[in-house]
């Protein structure tokens, strides 16, 4: 015999409250977004088109007249773009505005003719597809609201007093302030780098010279100016072929290109990450705060329903009033208890040491129960739902906890309403590797010249773009896994998260330094020393670099780019070129450097700080749910 729902006392059911019955529920569930409007499709289309545009769009060369420095407008557009990818899932209205800003930014930079590029046109089409899906989702939410209002009829009641004092968004505002402060610190440091260069340039000599040699692997130009030869580092050696005239700022033995005065990439990356996360929290806080205010502002439609607490994820699931078996949930959301704000009682309780049944303690107990899981199956309970339910709405409800509890508790949603439909699953396309014939060591050596100082190969622009893309995937994956609360889906984090952390850290900051005695290989977690006499091979393998050793296992760096896509864009894979040049040094000792690498040239792994950042992000996601 089935267990009957926990009844709600009649005095807590407002007069005229209609039951939300199965017939009305089916109509409400039928008004859901079409499959094509699932945010995953829009996200993938945008992500692919953005990656294509980043790699294919022409990059203006750095010149003395227009030097490369911090591009704050471009960074602002990048922040809006990344936020828009997130908002496609969470904030449809903001996503529409963000995508419009990015399209206008592309047109403003190069004019409407910019969309003649296939990559820019692909992004325009992807943005249009995403906006169409977002508009469709908003329209569907409007239809769901209309159906809920139709089912509620003329019944309207003010929110219970306890719910009227419930506040939303405060934690989001705190986290937003923290991350925006981090972004502000990054701006301050980047401006400090620029100011330091200006002060140096004011005191240094300004020279003009000719490029006599280019070492693209090490990113170093040999410049002859006023009868003296100088080695100058550059991020874009391909922009300065032999014979090019360049301007230098020189003080003592050091010199920098006027065209590339300073490198604040690390601080700009911090500004990007801090701004994106901070503004995301800020938008969530403002949205939650405004939604809670709308609930308190006027009488609300009410519906008589059944509710049940989720066993695994702690969500509140709403059922039709006549679904006494609890077979088909209609919608779900996370909720917390609301309590009346009585200042005198609060002061007295605080003086006495606090009431164990206070609001904060009850919320903590509920969160602990969610994290622990297990226990008996929560019962179905009669409830009164306040507010018109639709995808993205905020609601409140009143219900008893169980049959032994005579008190009626009020709970308010802390996440948006979601229809309980089966999630879309799919398999991504399998990537096939393309191999290319390896060039001989002598052929590579013919293009190289002996170097006195250590040779350094580091993550190039394409590799960093891959790392940033994987970082977004990592952040989104953690959010998606934690979004549904504790469940078996968390198990995928065990194998996936370590791989993602390693891949992101490697792609962003991998480095190989060759000196007199061997190689320093900087990966995600450590810097390894590999002497020349133990190296058996160096090759490009599966979008990575593999250094074979005689006794121990090989030393691998992966990923170091995406060879297939680099070839498709007409470029030589950067990691493949690095592997060829290191192999040439292995077989031609006369090309090896004469000096030892300093600690600064060896590089630093960023895996451990990335772990700390991921833990903070996961904790923030859990607190927001």
PDB file of N, CA and C in Angstrom, residues 539-611:
ATOM      1  N   UNK A 539      60.678  13.475 -30.155  1.00  0.00           N
ATOM      2  CA  UNK A 539      59.730  13.492 -31.283  1.00  0.00           C
ATOM      3  C   UNK A 539      58.414  14.116 -30.886  1.00  0.00           C
ATOM      4  N   UNK A 540      57.717  14.558 -31.920  1.00  0.00           N
ATOM      5  CA  UNK A 540      56.366  15.088 -31.750  1.00  0.00           C
ATOM      6  C   UNK A 540      55.395  13.918 -31.801  1.00  0.00           C
ATOM      7  N   UNK A 541      54.603  13.743 -30.721  1.00  0.00           N
ATOM      8  CA  UNK A 541      53.762  12.560 -30.598  1.00  0.00           C
ATOM      9  C   UNK A 541      52.406  12.957 -30.031  1.00  0.00           C
ATOM     10  N   UNK A 542      51.335  12.734 -30.815  1.00  0.00           N
ATOM     11  CA  UNK A 542      49.951  12.975 -30.372  1.00  0.00           C
ATOM     12  C   UNK A 542      49.783  14.356 -29.746  1.00  0.00           C
ATOM     13  N   UNK A 543      50.123  15.379 -30.511  1.00  0.00           N
ATOM     14  CA  UNK A 543      50.009  16.773 -30.084  1.00  0.00           C
ATOM     15  C   UNK A 543      50.827  17.058 -28.825  1.00  0.00           C
ATOM     16  N   UNK A 544      51.894  16.320 -28.643  1.00  0.00           N
ATOM     17  CA  UNK A 544      52.778  16.559 -27.525  1.00  0.00           C
ATOM     18  C   UNK A 544      54.224  16.338 -27.935  1.00  0.00           C
ATOM     19  N   UNK A 545      55.133  16.548 -27.013  1.00  0.00           N
ATOM     20  CA  UNK A 545      56.565  16.347 -27.238  1.00  0.00           C
ATOM     21  C   UNK A 545      57.021  15.243 -26.293  1.00  0.00           C
ATOM     22  N   UNK A 546      57.669  14.231 -26.828  1.00  0.00           N
ATOM     23  CA  UNK A 546      58.134  13.096 -26.038  1.00  0.00           C
ATOM     24  C   UNK A 546      59.649  13.016 -26.102  1.00  0.00           C
ATOM     25  N   UNK A 547      60.274  13.040 -24.928  1.00  0.00           N
ATOM     26  CA  UNK A 547      61.723  12.919 -24.806  1.00  0.00           C
ATOM     27  C   UNK A 547      62.020  11.537 -24.241  1.00  0.00           C
ATOM     28  N   UNK A 548      62.555  10.638 -25.085  1.00  0.00           N
ATOM     29  CA  UNK A 548      62.876   9.289 -24.638  1.00  0.00           C
ATOM     30  C   UNK A 548      64.161   9.257 -23.844  1.00  0.00           C
ATOM     31  N   UNK A 549      64.179   8.372 -22.818  1.00  0.00           N
ATOM     32  CA  UNK A 549      65.367   8.222 -21.983  1.00  0.00           C
ATOM     33  C   UNK A 549      65.849   6.772 -22.004  1.00  0.00           C
ATOM     34  N   UNK A 550      67.150   6.567 -21.782  1.00  0.00           N
ATOM     35  CA  UNK A 550      67.747   5.238 -21.914  1.00  0.00           C
ATOM     36  C   UNK A 550      67.249   4.284 -20.851  1.00  0.00           C
ATOM     37  N   UNK A 551      67.135   4.732 -19.606  1.00  0.00           N
ATOM     38  CA  UNK A 551      66.786   3.836 -18.508  1.00  0.00           C
ATOM     39  C   UNK A 551      65.356   4.040 -18.019  1.00  0.00           C
ATOM     40  N   UNK A 552      64.990   5.263 -17.776  1.00  0.00           N
ATOM     41  CA  UNK A 552      63.667   5.558 -17.204  1.00  0.00           C
ATOM     42  C   UNK A 552      62.634   5.749 -18.308  1.00  0.00           C
ATOM     43  N   UNK A 553      61.391   5.940 -17.896  1.00  0.00           N
ATOM     44  CA  UNK A 553      60.328   6.202 -18.855  1.00  0.00           C
ATOM     45  C   UNK A 553      60.531   7.564 -19.505  1.00  0.00           C
ATOM     46  N   UNK A 554      59.843   7.773 -20.613  1.00  0.00           N
ATOM     47  CA  UNK A 554      60.002   9.018 -21.364  1.00  0.00           C
ATOM     48  C   UNK A 554      59.410  10.193 -20.597  1.00  0.00           C
ATOM     49  N   UNK A 555      59.872  11.376 -20.941  1.00  0.00           N
ATOM     50  CA  UNK A 555      59.335  12.623 -20.383  1.00  0.00           C
ATOM     51  C   UNK A 555      58.414  13.221 -21.433  1.00  0.00           C
ATOM     52  N   UNK A 556      57.138  13.374 -21.077  1.00  0.00           N
ATOM     53  CA  UNK A 556      56.129  13.819 -22.038  1.00  0.00           C
ATOM     54  C   UNK A 556      55.576  15.181 -21.661  1.00  0.00           C
ATOM     55  N   UNK A 557      55.322  15.991 -22.681  1.00  0.00           N
ATOM     56  CA  UNK A 557      54.573  17.232 -22.558  1.00  0.00           C
ATOM     57  C   UNK A 557      53.375  17.147 -23.487  1.00  0.00           C
ATOM     58  N   UNK A 558      52.166  17.260 -22.934  1.00  0.00           N
ATOM     59  CA  UNK A 558      50.976  17.173 -23.779  1.00  0.00           C
ATOM     60  C   UNK A 558      49.792  17.802 -23.040  1.00  0.00           C
ATOM     61  N   UNK A 559      48.991  18.619 -23.756  1.00  0.00           N
ATOM     62  CA  UNK A 559      49.144  19.023 -25.154  1.00  0.00           C
ATOM     63  C   UNK A 559      50.047  20.236 -25.279  1.00  0.00           C
ATOM     64  N   UNK A 560      50.682  20.354 -26.424  1.00  0.00           N
ATOM     65  CA  UNK A 560      51.518  21.515 -26.730  1.00  0.00           C
ATOM     66  C   UNK A 560      51.003  22.238 -27.965  1.00  0.00           C
ATOM     67  N   UNK A 561      49.733  22.079 -28.258  1.00  0.00           N
ATOM     68  CA  UNK A 561      49.098  22.682 -29.431  1.00  0.00           C
ATOM     69  C   UNK A 561      48.116  21.706 -30.035  1.00  0.00           C
ATOM     70  N   UNK A 562      47.695  21.988 -31.242  1.00  0.00           N
ATOM     71  CA  UNK A 562      46.784  21.105 -31.976  1.00  0.00           C
ATOM     72  C   UNK A 562      47.282  21.069 -33.419  1.00  0.00           C
ATOM     73  N   UNK A 563      48.093  20.068 -33.730  1.00  0.00           N
ATOM     74  CA  UNK A 563      48.790  20.020 -35.011  1.00  0.00           C
ATOM     75  C   UNK A 563      47.815  20.022 -36.184  1.00  0.00           C
ATOM     76  N   UNK A 564      46.736  19.268 -36.075  1.00  0.00           N
ATOM     77  CA  UNK A 564      45.782  19.177 -37.185  1.00  0.00           C
ATOM     78  C   UNK A 564      45.230  20.551 -37.544  1.00  0.00           C
ATOM     79  N   UNK A 565      44.790  21.289 -36.547  1.00  0.00           N
ATOM     80  CA  UNK A 565      44.203  22.599 -36.821  1.00  0.00           C
ATOM     81  C   UNK A 565      45.262  23.604 -37.248  1.00  0.00           C
ATOM     82  N   UNK A 566      46.463  23.501 -36.694  1.00  0.00           N
ATOM     83  CA  UNK A 566      47.527  24.409 -37.104  1.00  0.00           C
ATOM     84  C   UNK A 566      47.867  24.219 -38.577  1.00  0.00           C
ATOM     85  N   UNK A 567      47.886  22.964 -39.030  1.00  0.00           N
ATOM     86  CA  UNK A 567      48.136  22.719 -40.451  1.00  0.00           C
ATOM     87  C   UNK A 567      46.999  23.251 -41.312  1.00  0.00           C
ATOM     88  N   UNK A 568      45.764  23.083 -40.812  1.00  0.00           N
ATOM     89  CA  UNK A 568      44.613  23.550 -41.598  1.00  0.00           C
ATOM     90  C   UNK A 568      44.602  25.063 -41.758  1.00  0.00           C
ATOM     91  N   UNK A 569      45.240  25.761 -40.841  1.00  0.00           N
ATOM     92  CA  UNK A 569      45.315  27.221 -40.936  1.00  0.00           C
ATOM     93  C   UNK A 569      46.586  27.676 -41.646  1.00  0.00           C
ATOM     94  N   UNK A 570      47.308  26.735 -42.260  1.00  0.00           N
ATOM     95  CA  UNK A 570      48.486  27.094 -43.037  1.00  0.00           C
ATOM     96  C   UNK A 570      49.737  27.347 -42.222  1.00  0.00           C
ATOM     97  N   UNK A 571      49.788  26.822 -40.998  1.00  0.00           N
ATOM     98  CA  UNK A 571      50.943  27.045 -40.148  1.00  0.00           C
ATOM     99  C   UNK A 571      51.679  25.735 -39.889  1.00  0.00           C
ATOM    100  N   UNK A 572      52.968  25.851 -39.635  1.00  0.00           N
ATOM    101  CA  UNK A 572      53.731  24.694 -39.198  1.00  0.00           C
ATOM    102  C   UNK A 572      53.452  24.475 -37.720  1.00  0.00           C
ATOM    103  N   UNK A 573      53.093  23.267 -37.310  1.00  0.00           N
ATOM    104  CA  UNK A 573      52.830  23.025 -35.885  1.00  0.00           C
ATOM    105  C   UNK A 573      54.020  23.432 -35.027  1.00  0.00           C
ATOM    106  N   UNK A 574      53.778  24.293 -34.058  1.00  0.00           N
ATOM    107  CA  UNK A 574      54.866  24.812 -33.233  1.00  0.00           C
ATOM    108  C   UNK A 574      55.590  23.729 -32.472  1.00  0.00           C
ATOM    109  N   UNK A 575      54.847  22.774 -31.900  1.00  0.00           N
ATOM    110  CA  UNK A 575      55.493  21.702 -31.123  1.00  0.00           C
ATOM    111  C   UNK A 575      56.323  20.799 -32.008  1.00  0.00           C
ATOM    112  N   UNK A 576      55.883  20.599 -33.234  1.00  0.00           N
ATOM    113  CA  UNK A 576      56.644  19.765 -34.152  1.00  0.00           C
ATOM    114  C   UNK A 576      57.988  20.415 -34.477  1.00  0.00           C
ATOM    115  N   UNK A 577      57.968  21.723 -34.652  1.00  0.00           N
ATOM    116  CA  UNK A 577      59.217  22.436 -34.937  1.00  0.00           C
ATOM    117  C   UNK A 577      60.156  22.384 -33.729  1.00  0.00           C
ATOM    118  N   UNK A 578      59.591  22.521 -32.520  1.00  0.00           N
ATOM    119  CA  UNK A 578      60.416  22.454 -31.310  1.00  0.00           C
ATOM    120  C   UNK A 578      61.062  21.079 -31.189  1.00  0.00           C
ATOM    121  N   UNK A 579      60.277  20.013 -31.405  1.00  0.00           N
ATOM    122  CA  UNK A 579      60.825  18.657 -31.319  1.00  0.00           C
ATOM    123  C   UNK A 579      61.946  18.449 -32.329  1.00  0.00           C
ATOM    124  N   UNK A 580      61.777  18.972 -33.540  1.00  0.00           N
ATOM    125  CA  UNK A 580      62.821  18.834 -34.561  1.00  0.00           C
ATOM    126  C   UNK A 580      64.106  19.531 -34.133  1.00  0.00           C
ATOM    127  N   UNK A 581      63.980  20.750 -33.573  1.00  0.00           N
ATOM    128  CA  UNK A 581      65.176  21.499 -33.202  1.00  0.00           C
ATOM    129  C   UNK A 581      65.877  20.882 -31.997  1.00  0.00           C
ATOM    130  N   UNK A 582      65.113  20.376 -31.042  1.00  0.00           N
ATOM    131  CA  UNK A 582      65.746  19.700 -29.901  1.00  0.00           C
ATOM    132  C   UNK A 582      66.439  18.428 -30.369  1.00  0.00           C
ATOM    133  N   UNK A 583      65.829  17.712 -31.298  1.00  0.00           N
ATOM    134  CA  UNK A 583      66.453  16.500 -31.830  1.00  0.00           C
ATOM    135  C   UNK A 583      67.749  16.838 -32.573  1.00  0.00           C
ATOM    136  N   UNK A 584      67.746  17.976 -33.252  1.00  0.00           N
ATOM    137  CA  UNK A 584      68.972  18.393 -33.945  1.00  0.00           C
ATOM    138  C   UNK A 584      70.093  18.658 -32.945  1.00  0.00           C
ATOM    139  N   UNK A 585      69.764  19.273 -31.788  1.00  0.00           N
ATOM    140  CA  UNK A 585      70.779  19.495 -30.758  1.00  0.00           C
ATOM    141  C   UNK A 585      71.285  18.173 -30.187  1.00  0.00           C
ATOM    142  N   UNK A 586      70.383  17.200 -30.101  1.00  0.00           N
ATOM    143  CA  UNK A 586      70.787  15.893 -29.577  1.00  0.00           C
ATOM    144  C   UNK A 586      71.841  15.242 -30.473  1.00  0.00           C
ATOM    145  N   UNK A 587      71.665  15.347 -31.782  1.00  0.00           N
ATOM    146  CA  UNK A 587      72.573  14.686 -32.721  1.00  0.00           C
ATOM    147  C   UNK A 587      73.737  15.572 -33.155  1.00  0.00           C
ATOM    148  N   UNK A 588      73.661  16.859 -32.878  1.00  0.00           N
ATOM    149  CA  UNK A 588      74.741  17.785 -33.262  1.00  0.00           C
ATOM    150  C   UNK A 588      75.226  18.545 -32.023  1.00  0.00           C
ATOM    151  N   UNK A 589      76.121  17.938 -31.233  1.00  0.00           N
ATOM    152  CA  UNK A 589      76.587  18.597 -30.004  1.00  0.00           C
ATOM    153  C   UNK A 589      77.214  19.963 -30.237  1.00  0.00           C
ATOM    154  N   UNK A 590      77.727  20.187 -31.449  1.00  0.00           N
ATOM    155  CA  UNK A 590      78.362  21.484 -31.712  1.00  0.00           C
ATOM    156  C   UNK A 590      77.367  22.636 -31.708  1.00  0.00           C
ATOM    157  N   UNK A 591      76.076  22.322 -31.820  1.00  0.00           N
ATOM    158  CA  UNK A 591      75.046  23.367 -31.798  1.00  0.00           C
ATOM    159  C   UNK A 591      74.532  23.651 -30.391  1.00  0.00           C
ATOM    160  N   UNK A 592      74.954  22.846 -29.413  1.00  0.00           N
ATOM    161  CA  UNK A 592      74.426  23.026 -28.064  1.00  0.00           C
ATOM    162  C   UNK A 592      75.003  24.283 -27.413  1.00  0.00           C
ATOM    163  N   UNK A 593      74.238  24.903 -26.506  1.00  0.00           N
ATOM    164  CA  UNK A 593      74.732  26.107 -25.817  1.00  0.00           C
ATOM    165  C   UNK A 593      75.941  25.797 -24.941  1.00  0.00           C
ATOM    166  N   UNK A 594      76.706  26.824 -24.654  1.00  0.00           N
ATOM    167  CA  UNK A 594      77.894  26.672 -23.823  1.00  0.00           C
ATOM    168  C   UNK A 594      77.622  26.983 -22.359  1.00  0.00           C
ATOM    169  N   UNK A 595      76.491  27.612 -22.065  1.00  0.00           N
ATOM    170  CA  UNK A 595      76.206  28.061 -20.695  1.00  0.00           C
ATOM    171  C   UNK A 595      75.135  27.190 -20.051  1.00  0.00           C
ATOM    172  N   UNK A 596      75.012  27.318 -18.727  1.00  0.00           N
ATOM    173  CA  UNK A 596      73.961  26.645 -17.977  1.00  0.00           C
ATOM    174  C   UNK A 596      72.761  27.564 -17.832  1.00  0.00           C
ATOM    175  N   UNK A 597      71.580  26.986 -17.767  1.00  0.00           N
ATOM    176  CA  UNK A 597      70.350  27.773 -17.656  1.00  0.00           C
ATOM    177  C   UNK A 597      70.161  28.262 -16.227  1.00  0.00           C
ATOM    178  N   UNK A 598      69.722  29.486 -16.108  1.00  0.00           N
ATOM    179  CA  UNK A 598      69.389  30.025 -14.789  1.00  0.00           C
ATOM    180  C   UNK A 598      68.018  29.510 -14.359  1.00  0.00           C
ATOM    181  N   UNK A 599      67.671  29.707 -13.091  1.00  0.00           N
ATOM    182  CA  UNK A 599      66.368  29.248 -12.590  1.00  0.00           C
ATOM    183  C   UNK A 599      65.220  29.946 -13.311  1.00  0.00           C
ATOM    184  N   UNK A 600      65.425  31.206 -13.678  1.00  0.00           N
ATOM    185  CA  UNK A 600      64.370  31.915 -14.401  1.00  0.00           C
ATOM    186  C   UNK A 600      64.134  31.355 -15.788  1.00  0.00           C
ATOM    187  N   UNK A 601      65.191  30.863 -16.421  1.00  0.00           N
ATOM    188  CA  UNK A 601      65.049  30.290 -17.760  1.00  0.00           C
ATOM    189  C   UNK A 601      64.456  28.888 -17.733  1.00  0.00           C
ATOM    190  N   UNK A 602      64.514  28.224 -16.591  1.00  0.00           N
ATOM    191  CA  UNK A 602      64.007  26.856 -16.509  1.00  0.00           C
ATOM    192  C   UNK A 602      62.473  26.806 -16.474  1.00  0.00           C
ATOM    193  N   UNK A 603      61.813  27.867 -16.068  1.00  0.00           N
ATOM    194  CA  UNK A 603      60.362  27.893 -16.018  1.00  0.00           C
ATOM    195  C   UNK A 603      59.823  27.443 -14.670  1.00  0.00           C
ATOM    196  N   UNK A 604      58.506  27.572 -14.508  1.00  0.00           N
ATOM    197  CA  UNK A 604      57.854  27.206 -13.253  1.00  0.00           C
ATOM    198  C   UNK A 604      56.533  26.514 -13.563  1.00  0.00           C
ATOM    199  N   UNK A 605      56.249  25.348 -12.978  1.00  0.00           N
ATOM    200  CA  UNK A 605      54.970  24.666 -13.224  1.00  0.00           C
ATOM    201  C   UNK A 605      53.817  25.407 -12.546  1.00  0.00           C
ATOM    202  N   UNK A 606      52.662  25.427 -13.195  1.00  0.00           N
ATOM    203  CA  UNK A 606      51.501  26.131 -12.644  1.00  0.00           C
ATOM    204  C   UNK A 606      50.386  25.170 -12.241  1.00  0.00           C
ATOM    205  N   UNK A 607      50.685  23.854 -12.231  1.00  0.00           N
ATOM    206  CA  UNK A 607      49.670  22.890 -11.828  1.00  0.00           C
ATOM    207  C   UNK A 607      49.175  23.096 -10.408  1.00  0.00           C
ATOM    208  N   UNK A 608      50.069  23.219  -9.393  1.00  0.00           N
ATOM    209  CA  UNK A 608      49.596  23.400  -8.014  1.00  0.00           C
ATOM    210  C   UNK A 608      48.713  24.632  -7.824  1.00  0.00           C
ATOM    211  N   UNK A 609      49.078  25.830  -8.327  1.00  0.00           N
ATOM    212  CA  UNK A 609      48.146  26.955  -8.178  1.00  0.00           C
ATOM    213  C   UNK A 609      46.815  26.720  -8.887  1.00  0.00           C
ATOM    214  N   UNK A 610      46.851  26.001 -10.005  1.00  0.00           N
ATOM    215  CA  UNK A 610      45.607  25.722 -10.725  1.00  0.00           C
ATOM    216  C   UNK A 610      44.693  24.804  -9.908  1.00  0.00           C
ATOM    217  N   UNK A 611      45.285  23.870  -9.158  1.00  0.00           N
ATOM    218  CA  UNK A 611      44.487  23.011  -8.276  1.00  0.00           C
ATOM    219  C   UNK A 611      43.775  23.856  -7.218  1.00  0.00           C
TER     220      UNK A 611
END
